[in-house]
Coordinates of N, CA and C and ligand atoms in Angstrom, one line a residue:
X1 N 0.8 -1.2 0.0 CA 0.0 0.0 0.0 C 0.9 1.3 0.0
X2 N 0.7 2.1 -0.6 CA 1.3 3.7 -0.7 C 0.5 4.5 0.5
X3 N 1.5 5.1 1.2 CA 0.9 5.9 1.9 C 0.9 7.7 1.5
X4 N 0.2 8.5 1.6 CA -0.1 9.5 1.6 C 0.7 10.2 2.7
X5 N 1.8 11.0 2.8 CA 1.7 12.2 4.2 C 2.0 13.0 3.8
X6 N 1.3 14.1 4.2 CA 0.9 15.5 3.9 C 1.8 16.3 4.7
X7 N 2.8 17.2 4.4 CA 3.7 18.2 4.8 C 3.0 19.2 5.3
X8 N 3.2 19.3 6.8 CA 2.0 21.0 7.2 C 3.1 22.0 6.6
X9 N 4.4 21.9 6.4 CA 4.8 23.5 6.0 C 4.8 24.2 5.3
X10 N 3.5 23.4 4.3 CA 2.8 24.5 3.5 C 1.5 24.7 3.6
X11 N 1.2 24.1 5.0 CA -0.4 24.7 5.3 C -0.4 26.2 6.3
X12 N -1.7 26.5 6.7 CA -2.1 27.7 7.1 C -1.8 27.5 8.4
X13 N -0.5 27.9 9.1 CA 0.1 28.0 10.5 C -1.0 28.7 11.2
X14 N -1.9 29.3 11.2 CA -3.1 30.3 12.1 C -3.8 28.8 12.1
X15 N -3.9 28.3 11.1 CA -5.6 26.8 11.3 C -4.5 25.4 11.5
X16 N -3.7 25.2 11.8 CA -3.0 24.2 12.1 C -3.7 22.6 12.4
X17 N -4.7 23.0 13.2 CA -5.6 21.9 13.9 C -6.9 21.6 12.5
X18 N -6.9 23.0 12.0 CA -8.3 22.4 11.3 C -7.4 21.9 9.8
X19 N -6.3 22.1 9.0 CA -5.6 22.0 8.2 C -5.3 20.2 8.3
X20 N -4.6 19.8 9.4 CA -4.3 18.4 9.6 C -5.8 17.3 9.7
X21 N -7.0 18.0 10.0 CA -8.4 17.5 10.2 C -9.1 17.0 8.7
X22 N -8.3 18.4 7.8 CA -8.8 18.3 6.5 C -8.3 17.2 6.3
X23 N -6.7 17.0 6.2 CA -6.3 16.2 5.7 C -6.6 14.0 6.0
X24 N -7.1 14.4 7.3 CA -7.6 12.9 7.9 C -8.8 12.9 7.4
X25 N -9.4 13.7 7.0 CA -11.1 13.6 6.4 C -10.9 13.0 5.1
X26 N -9.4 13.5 4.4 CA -9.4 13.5 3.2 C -8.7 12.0 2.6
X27 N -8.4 11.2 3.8 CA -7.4 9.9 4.0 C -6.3 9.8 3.3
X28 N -5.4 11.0 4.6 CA -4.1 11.1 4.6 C -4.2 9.6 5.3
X29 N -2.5 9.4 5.1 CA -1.9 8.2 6.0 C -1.0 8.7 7.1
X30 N -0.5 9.1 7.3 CA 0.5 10.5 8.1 C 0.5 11.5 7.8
X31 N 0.9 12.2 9.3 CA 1.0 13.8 9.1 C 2.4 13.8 9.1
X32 N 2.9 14.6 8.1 CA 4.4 14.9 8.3 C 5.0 16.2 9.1
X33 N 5.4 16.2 10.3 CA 6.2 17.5 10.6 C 7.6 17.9 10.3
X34 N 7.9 18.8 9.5 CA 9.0 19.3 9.3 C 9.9 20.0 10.6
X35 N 10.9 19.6 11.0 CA 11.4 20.1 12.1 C 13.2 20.8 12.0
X36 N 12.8 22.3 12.3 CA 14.2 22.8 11.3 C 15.2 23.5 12.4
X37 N 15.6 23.6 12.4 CA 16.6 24.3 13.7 C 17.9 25.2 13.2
X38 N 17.3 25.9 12.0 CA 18.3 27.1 11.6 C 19.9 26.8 11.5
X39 N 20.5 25.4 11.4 CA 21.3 25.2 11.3 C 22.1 24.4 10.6
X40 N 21.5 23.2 10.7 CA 21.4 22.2 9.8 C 20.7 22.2 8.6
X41 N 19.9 22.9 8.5 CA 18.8 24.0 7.4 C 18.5 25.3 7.4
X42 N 18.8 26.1 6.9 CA 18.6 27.7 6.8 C 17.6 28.1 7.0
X43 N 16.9 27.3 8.3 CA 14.9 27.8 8.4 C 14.3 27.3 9.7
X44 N 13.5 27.5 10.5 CA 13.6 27.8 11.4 C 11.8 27.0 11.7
X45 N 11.4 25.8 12.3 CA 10.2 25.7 12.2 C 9.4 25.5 13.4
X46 N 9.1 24.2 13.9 CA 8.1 24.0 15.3 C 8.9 23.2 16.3
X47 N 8.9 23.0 17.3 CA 9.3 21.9 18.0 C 8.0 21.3 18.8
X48 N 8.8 20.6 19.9 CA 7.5 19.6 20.8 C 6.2 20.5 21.3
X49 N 6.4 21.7 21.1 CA 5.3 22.3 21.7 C 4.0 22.2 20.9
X50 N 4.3 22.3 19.5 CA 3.7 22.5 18.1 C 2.9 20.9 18.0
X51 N 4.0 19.8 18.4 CA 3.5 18.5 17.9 C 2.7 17.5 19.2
X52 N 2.7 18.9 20.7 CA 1.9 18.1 21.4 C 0.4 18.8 20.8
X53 N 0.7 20.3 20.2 CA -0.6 20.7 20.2 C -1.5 19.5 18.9
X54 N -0.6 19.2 18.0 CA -1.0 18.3 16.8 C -1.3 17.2 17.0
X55 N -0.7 16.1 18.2 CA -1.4 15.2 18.6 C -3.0 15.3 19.2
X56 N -3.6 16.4 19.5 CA -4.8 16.1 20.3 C -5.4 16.8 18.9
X57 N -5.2 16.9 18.2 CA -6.2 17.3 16.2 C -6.5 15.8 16.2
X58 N -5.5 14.8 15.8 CA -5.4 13.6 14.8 C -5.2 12.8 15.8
X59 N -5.8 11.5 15.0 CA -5.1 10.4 15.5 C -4.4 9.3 14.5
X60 N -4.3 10.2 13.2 CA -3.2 9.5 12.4 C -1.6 9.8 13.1
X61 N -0.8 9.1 12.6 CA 0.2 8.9 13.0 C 1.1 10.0 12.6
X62 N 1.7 10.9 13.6 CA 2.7 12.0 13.1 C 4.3 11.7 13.2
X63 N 4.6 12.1 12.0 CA 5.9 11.9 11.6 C 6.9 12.5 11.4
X64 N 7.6 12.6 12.4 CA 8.4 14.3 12.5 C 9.9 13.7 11.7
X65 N 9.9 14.9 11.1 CA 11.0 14.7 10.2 C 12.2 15.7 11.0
X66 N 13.0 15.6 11.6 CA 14.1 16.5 12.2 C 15.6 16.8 11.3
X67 N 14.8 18.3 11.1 CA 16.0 18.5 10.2 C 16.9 19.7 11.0
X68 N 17.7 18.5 12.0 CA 18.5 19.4 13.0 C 19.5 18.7 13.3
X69 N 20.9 19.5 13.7 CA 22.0 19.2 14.1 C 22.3 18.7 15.2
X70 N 22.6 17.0 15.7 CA 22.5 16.3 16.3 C 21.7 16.0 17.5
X71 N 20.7 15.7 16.8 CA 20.0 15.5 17.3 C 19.1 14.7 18.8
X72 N 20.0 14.3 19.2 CA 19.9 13.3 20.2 C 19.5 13.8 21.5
X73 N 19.6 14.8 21.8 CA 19.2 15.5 22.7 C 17.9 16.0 22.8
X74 N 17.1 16.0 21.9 CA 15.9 16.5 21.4 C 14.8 14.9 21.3
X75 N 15.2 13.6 21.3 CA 14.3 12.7 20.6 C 13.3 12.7 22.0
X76 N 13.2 12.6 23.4 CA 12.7 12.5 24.2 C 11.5 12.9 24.0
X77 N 11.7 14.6 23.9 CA 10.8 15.4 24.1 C 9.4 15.4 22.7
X78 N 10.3 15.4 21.8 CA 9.3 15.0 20.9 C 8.5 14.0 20.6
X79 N 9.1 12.7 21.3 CA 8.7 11.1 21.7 C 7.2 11.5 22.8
X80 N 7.8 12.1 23.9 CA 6.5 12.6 25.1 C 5.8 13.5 24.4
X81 N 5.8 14.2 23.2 CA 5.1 14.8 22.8 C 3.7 14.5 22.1
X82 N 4.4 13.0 21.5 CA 3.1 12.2 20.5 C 4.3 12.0 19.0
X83 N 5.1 12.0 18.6 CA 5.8 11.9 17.9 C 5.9 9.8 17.3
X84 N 5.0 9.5 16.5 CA 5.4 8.0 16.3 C 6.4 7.9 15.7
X85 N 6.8 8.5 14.5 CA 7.6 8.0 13.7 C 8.6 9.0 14.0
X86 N 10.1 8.6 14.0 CA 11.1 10.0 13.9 C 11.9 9.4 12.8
X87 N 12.5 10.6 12.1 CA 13.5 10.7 11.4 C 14.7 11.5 11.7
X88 N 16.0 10.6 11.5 CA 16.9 12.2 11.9 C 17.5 11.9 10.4
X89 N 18.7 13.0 10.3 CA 19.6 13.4 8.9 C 20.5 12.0 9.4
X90 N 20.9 11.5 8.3 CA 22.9 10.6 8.2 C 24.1 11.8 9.0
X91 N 23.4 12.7 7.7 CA 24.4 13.5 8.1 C 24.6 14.5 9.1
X92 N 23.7 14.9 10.0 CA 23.6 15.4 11.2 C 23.7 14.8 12.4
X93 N 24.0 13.5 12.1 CA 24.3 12.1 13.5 C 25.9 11.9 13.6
X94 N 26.9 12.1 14.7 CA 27.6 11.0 14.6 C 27.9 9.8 14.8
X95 N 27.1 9.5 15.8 CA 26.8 7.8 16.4 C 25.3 7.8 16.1
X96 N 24.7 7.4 14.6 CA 23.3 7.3 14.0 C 23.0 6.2 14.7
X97 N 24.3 4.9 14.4 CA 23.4 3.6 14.7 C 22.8 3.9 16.6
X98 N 23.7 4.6 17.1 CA 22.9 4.5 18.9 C 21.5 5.2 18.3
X99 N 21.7 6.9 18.1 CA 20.4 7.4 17.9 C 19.4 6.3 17.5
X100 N 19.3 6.0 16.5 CA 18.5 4.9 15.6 C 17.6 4.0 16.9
X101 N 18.7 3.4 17.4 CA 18.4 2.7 18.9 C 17.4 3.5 19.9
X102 N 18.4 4.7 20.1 CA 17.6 5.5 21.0 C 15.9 5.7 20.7
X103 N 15.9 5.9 19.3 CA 14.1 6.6 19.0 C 13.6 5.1 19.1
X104 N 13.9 4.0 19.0 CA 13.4 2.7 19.3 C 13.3 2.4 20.9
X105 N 13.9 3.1 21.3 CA 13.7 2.3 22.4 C 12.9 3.5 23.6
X106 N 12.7 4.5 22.6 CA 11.6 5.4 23.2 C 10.2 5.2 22.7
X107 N 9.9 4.1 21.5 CA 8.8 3.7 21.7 C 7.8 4.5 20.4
X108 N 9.5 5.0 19.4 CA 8.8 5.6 18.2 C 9.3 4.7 17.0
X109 N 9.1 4.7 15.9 CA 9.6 3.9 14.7 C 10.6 5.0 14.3
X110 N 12.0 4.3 13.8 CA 12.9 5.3 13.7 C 13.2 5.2 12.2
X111 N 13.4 6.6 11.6 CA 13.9 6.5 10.3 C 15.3 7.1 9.7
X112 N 16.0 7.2 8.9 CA 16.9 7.8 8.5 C 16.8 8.1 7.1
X113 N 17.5 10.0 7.1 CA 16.8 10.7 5.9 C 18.1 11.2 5.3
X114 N 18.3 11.2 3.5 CA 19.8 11.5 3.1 C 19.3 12.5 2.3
X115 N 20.0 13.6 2.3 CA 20.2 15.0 1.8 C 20.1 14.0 0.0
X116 N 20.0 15.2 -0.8 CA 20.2 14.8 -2.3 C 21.6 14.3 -2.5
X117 N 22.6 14.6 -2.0 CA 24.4 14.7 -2.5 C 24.8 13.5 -1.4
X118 N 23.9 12.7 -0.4 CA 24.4 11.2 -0.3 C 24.4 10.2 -0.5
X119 N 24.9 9.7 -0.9 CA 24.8 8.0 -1.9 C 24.3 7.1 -0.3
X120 N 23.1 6.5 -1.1 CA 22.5 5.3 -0.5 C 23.8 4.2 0.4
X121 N 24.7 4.0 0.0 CA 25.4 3.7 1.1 C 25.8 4.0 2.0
X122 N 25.6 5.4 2.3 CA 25.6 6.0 3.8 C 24.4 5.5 4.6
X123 N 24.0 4.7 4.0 CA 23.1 4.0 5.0 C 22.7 2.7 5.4
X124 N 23.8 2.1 4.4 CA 23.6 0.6 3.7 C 23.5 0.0 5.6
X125 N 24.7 0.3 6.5 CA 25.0 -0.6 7.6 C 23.9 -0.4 8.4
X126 N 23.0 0.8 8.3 CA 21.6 0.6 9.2 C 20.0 0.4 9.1
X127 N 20.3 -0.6 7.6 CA 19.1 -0.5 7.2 C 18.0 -1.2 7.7
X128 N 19.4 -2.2 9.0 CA 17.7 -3.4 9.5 C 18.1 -2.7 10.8
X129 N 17.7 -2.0 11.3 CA 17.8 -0.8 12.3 C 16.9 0.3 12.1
X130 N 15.9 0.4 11.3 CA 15.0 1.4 10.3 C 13.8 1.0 10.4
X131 N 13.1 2.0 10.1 CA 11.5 1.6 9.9 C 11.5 2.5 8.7
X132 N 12.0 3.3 8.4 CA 12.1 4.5 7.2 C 12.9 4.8 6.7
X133 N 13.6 4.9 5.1 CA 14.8 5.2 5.0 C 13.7 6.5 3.8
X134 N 14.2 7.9 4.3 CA 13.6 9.0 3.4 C 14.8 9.8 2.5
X135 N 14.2 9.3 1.2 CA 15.2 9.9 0.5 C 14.6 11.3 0.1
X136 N 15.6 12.2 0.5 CA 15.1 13.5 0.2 C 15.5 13.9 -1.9
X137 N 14.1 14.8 -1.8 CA 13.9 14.7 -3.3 C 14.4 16.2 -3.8
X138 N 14.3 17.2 -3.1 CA 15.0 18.3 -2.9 C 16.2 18.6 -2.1
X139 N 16.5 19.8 -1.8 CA 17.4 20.3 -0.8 C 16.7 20.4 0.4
X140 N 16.8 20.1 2.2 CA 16.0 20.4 2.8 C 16.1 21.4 3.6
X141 N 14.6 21.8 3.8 CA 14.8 23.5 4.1 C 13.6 24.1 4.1
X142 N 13.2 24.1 2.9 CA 11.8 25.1 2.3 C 10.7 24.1 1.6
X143 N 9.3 24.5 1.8 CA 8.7 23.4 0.8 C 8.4 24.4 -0.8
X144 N 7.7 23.8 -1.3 CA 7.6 24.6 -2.8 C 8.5 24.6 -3.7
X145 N 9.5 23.5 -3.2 CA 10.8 23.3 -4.4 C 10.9 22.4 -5.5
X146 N 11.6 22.7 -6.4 CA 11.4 21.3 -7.9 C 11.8 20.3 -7.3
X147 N 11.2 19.3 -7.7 CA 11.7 17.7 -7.1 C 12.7 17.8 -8.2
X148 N 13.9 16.9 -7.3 CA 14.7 16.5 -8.7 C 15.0 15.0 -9.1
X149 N 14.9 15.2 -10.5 CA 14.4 13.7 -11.1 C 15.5 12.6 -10.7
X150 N 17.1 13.3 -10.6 CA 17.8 12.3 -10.7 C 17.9 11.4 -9.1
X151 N 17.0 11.9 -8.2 CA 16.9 11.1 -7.0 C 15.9 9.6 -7.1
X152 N 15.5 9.6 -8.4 CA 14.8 8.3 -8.5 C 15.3 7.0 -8.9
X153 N 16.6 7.5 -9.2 CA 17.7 6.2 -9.7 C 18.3 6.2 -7.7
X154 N 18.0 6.9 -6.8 CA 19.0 6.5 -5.2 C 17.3 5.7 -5.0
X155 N 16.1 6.0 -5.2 CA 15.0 5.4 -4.6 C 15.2 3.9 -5.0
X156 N 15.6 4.0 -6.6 CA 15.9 2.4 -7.4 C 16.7 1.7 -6.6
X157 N 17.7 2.1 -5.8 CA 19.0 1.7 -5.6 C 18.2 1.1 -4.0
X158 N 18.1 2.0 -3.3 CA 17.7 1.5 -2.1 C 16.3 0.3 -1.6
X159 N 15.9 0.6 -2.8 CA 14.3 -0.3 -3.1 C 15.2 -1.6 -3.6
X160 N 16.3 -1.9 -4.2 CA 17.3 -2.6 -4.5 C 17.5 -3.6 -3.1
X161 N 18.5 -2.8 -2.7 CA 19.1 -3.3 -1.2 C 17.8 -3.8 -0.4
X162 N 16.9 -3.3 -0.1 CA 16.0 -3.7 0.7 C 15.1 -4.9 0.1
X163 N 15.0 -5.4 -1.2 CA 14.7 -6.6 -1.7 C 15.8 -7.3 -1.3
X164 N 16.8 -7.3 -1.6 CA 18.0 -8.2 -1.6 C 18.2 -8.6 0.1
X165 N 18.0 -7.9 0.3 CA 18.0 -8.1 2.0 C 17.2 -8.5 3.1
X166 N 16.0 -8.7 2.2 CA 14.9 -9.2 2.5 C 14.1 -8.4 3.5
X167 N 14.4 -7.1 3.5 CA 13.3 -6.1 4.4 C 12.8 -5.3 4.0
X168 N 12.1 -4.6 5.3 CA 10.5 -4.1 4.8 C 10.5 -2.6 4.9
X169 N 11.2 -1.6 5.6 CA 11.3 -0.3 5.6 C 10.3 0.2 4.4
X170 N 9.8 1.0 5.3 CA 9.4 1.9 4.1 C 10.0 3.0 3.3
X171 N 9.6 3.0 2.3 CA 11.0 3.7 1.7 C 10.2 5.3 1.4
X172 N 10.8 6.3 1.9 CA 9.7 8.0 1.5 C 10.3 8.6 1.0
X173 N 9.9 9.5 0.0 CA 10.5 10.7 -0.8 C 9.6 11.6 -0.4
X174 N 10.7 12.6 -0.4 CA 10.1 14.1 0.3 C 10.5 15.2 -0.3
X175 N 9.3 16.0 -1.1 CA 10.3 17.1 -1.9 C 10.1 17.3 -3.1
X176 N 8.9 18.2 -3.7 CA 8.6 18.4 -4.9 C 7.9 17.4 -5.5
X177 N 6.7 16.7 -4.5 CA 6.2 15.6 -5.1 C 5.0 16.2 -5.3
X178 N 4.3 15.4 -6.9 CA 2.6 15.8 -7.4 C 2.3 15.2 -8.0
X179 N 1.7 14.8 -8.6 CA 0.7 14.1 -9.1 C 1.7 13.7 -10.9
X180 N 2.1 14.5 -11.0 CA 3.2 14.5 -12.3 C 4.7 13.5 -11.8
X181 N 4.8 13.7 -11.0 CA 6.0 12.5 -10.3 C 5.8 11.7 -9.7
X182 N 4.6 11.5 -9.2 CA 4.5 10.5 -8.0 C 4.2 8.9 -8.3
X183 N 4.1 8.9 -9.8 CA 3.6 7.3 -10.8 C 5.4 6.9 -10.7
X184 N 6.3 7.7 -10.7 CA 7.4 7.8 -11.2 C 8.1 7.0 -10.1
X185 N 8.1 7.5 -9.0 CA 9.2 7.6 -7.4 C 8.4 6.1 -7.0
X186 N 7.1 5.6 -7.0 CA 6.1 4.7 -6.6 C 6.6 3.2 -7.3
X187 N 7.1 3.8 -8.9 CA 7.4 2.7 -9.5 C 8.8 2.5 -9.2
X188 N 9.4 3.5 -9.0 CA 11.2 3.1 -8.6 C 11.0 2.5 -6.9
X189 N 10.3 2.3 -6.5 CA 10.1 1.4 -5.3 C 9.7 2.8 -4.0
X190 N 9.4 3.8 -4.1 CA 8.8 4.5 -2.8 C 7.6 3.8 -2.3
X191 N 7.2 3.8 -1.2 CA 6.1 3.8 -0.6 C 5.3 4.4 0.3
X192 N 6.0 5.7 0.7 CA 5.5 6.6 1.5 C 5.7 7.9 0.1
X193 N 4.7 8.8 0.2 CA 5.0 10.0 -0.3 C 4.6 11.2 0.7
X194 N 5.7 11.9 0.8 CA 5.4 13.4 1.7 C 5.0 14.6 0.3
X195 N 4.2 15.3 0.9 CA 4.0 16.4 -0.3 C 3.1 17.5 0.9
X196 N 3.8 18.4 0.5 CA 3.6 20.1 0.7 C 2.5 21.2 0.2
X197 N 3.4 21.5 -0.7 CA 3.2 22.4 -1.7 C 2.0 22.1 -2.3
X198 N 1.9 20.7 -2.9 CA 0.7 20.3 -3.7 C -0.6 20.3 -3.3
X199 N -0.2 19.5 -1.5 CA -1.5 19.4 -0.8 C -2.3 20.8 -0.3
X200 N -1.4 21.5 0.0 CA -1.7 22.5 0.9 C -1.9 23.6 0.1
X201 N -1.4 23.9 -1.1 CA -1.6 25.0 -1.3 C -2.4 24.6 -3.1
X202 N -3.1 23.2 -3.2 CA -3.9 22.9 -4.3 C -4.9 23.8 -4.4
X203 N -4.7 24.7 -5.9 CA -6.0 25.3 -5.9 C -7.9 24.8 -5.5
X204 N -7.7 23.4 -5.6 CA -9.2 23.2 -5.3 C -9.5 22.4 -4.1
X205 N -8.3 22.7 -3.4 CA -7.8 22.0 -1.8 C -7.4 20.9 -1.7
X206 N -7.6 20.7 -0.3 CA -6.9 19.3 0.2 C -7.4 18.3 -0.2
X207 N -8.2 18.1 -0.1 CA -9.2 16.9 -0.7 C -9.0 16.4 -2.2
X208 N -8.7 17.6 -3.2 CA -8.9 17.4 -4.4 C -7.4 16.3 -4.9
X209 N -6.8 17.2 -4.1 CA -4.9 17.1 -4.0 C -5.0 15.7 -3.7
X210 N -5.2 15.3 -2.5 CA -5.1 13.5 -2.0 C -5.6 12.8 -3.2
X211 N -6.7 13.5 -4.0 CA -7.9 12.3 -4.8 C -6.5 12.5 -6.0
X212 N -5.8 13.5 -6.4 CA -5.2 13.5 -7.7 C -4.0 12.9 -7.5
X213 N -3.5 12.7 -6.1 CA -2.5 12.0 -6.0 C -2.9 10.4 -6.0
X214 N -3.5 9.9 -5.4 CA -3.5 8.7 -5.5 C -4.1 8.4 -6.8
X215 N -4.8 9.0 -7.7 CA -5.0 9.1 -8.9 C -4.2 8.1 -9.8
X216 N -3.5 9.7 -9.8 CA -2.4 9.5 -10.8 C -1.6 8.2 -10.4
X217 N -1.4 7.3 -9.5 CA -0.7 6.0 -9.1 C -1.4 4.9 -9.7
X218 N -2.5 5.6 -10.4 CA -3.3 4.2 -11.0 C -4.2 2.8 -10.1
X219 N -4.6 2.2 -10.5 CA -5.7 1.4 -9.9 C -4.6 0.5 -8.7
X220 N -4.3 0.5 -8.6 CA -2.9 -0.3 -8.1 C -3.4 0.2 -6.4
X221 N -2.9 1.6 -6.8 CA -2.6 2.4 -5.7 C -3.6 2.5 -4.9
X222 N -4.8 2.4 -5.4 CA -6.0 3.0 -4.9 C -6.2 2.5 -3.3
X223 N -6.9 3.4 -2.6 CA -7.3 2.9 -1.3 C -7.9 1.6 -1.2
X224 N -7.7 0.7 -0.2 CA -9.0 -0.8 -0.4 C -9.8 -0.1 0.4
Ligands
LIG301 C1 11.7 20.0 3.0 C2 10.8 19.3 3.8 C3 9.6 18.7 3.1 C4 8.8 19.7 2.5 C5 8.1 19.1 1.3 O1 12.8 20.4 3.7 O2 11.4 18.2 4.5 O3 8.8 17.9 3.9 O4 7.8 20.2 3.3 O5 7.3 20.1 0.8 P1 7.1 20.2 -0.8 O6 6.1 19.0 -1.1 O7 6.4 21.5 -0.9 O8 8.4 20.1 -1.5
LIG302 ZN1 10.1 16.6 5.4

């Protein structure tokens, strides 16, 4: 099954609670939070305060994506916040395999997410250590950005290793995804899609956005 999660950092920060509502009416599969700390990314966004308010909206599963510089110090609080799934950067860890440990053994599903410019082998040694390996499809930072195509040959590559290896991770691209790319990244082996831009700022809304995305994935994809 493909999952749907919808990026709030291109919804309306004033309706936060009614924005994520839409999206569960609309059968999202996760909410994605972007989590930025002006350092590790040139942008600045919510922390556990934001994601306890987001847990009492939904009761789909929130997915905090931390795009912050070492992060290990931070997984707690976001964990007691309502946080199921975490992601940190490769490249923002230096002992990933403990972290990895750490968000598992706080009782979240743990994921690991590579910038565009790192080769899928920076991840090869912790892939049965994962629940999520997110290949970023942009630069991370901003939403509203071109997806770039050549990240669909690292989605091939790791949808690779994870047959050969016989596991199950889910595999997510994040980053310029619509309804024009998403037949594309699904067939190179993704199975989670995050999208922004598309959902949130669809001319004929949220609803319309989810129906054109799973659309476009063909009968395959469709909800049961
Ligand atoms: C980028 C974030 C993405 C972003 C995706 O740094 O990690 O989750 O919100 O948004 P779009 O779909 O607008 O590229
Ligand atoms: Zn993200």
């Amino acid at each position: 099954m493909i999952r749907l999660a919808p990026s709030l950092l291109s919804a309306d920060f004033a309706r936060l609670g009614e924005q994520v509502a839409e999206a569960e009416r609309a059968g999202a599969d996760w909410i994605h939070v972007d989590v930025m700390d002006g350092r590790f990314v040139p942008n600045l966004t919510v922390g556990p305060l934001v994601v306890e308010a987001l847990r009492r909206c939904t009761r789909l599963p929130l997915d905090v994506h931390l795009m912050v510089e070492d992060p290990d110090g931070l997984l707690p609080a976001f964990r007691a916040a309502g946080a199921d799934r975490i992601s940190v950067h490769v490249e923002a860890c230096r002992h990933l395999h403990r972290t990895l440990a750490r968000i598992r053994e706080l009782g979240a599903a743990p994921g690991v997410a590579l910038n565009p410019h790192t080769p899928p082998e920076a991840v090869e040694w912790v892939l049965e250590e994962v629940d999520t390996v997110v290949v970023m499809t942009v630069d991370p930072g901003f939403g509203g950005q071109q997806f770039l195509p050549s990240m669909v040959r690292k989605v091939e590559q790791l949808a690779h290793l994870r047959r050969e290896r016989g596991l199950d991770f889910e595999l997510q691209v994040d980053g310029g995804i619509d309804a024009g790319n998403a037949a594309q990244v699904v067939q190179a082996g993704a199975t989670v899609l995050v999208a922004g831009h598309f959902v949130y700022r669809h001319p004929d809304g949220v609803a319309a956005a989810l129906r054109a995305l799973r659309e476009s994935l063909g009968p395959r994809a469709a909800r049961a």
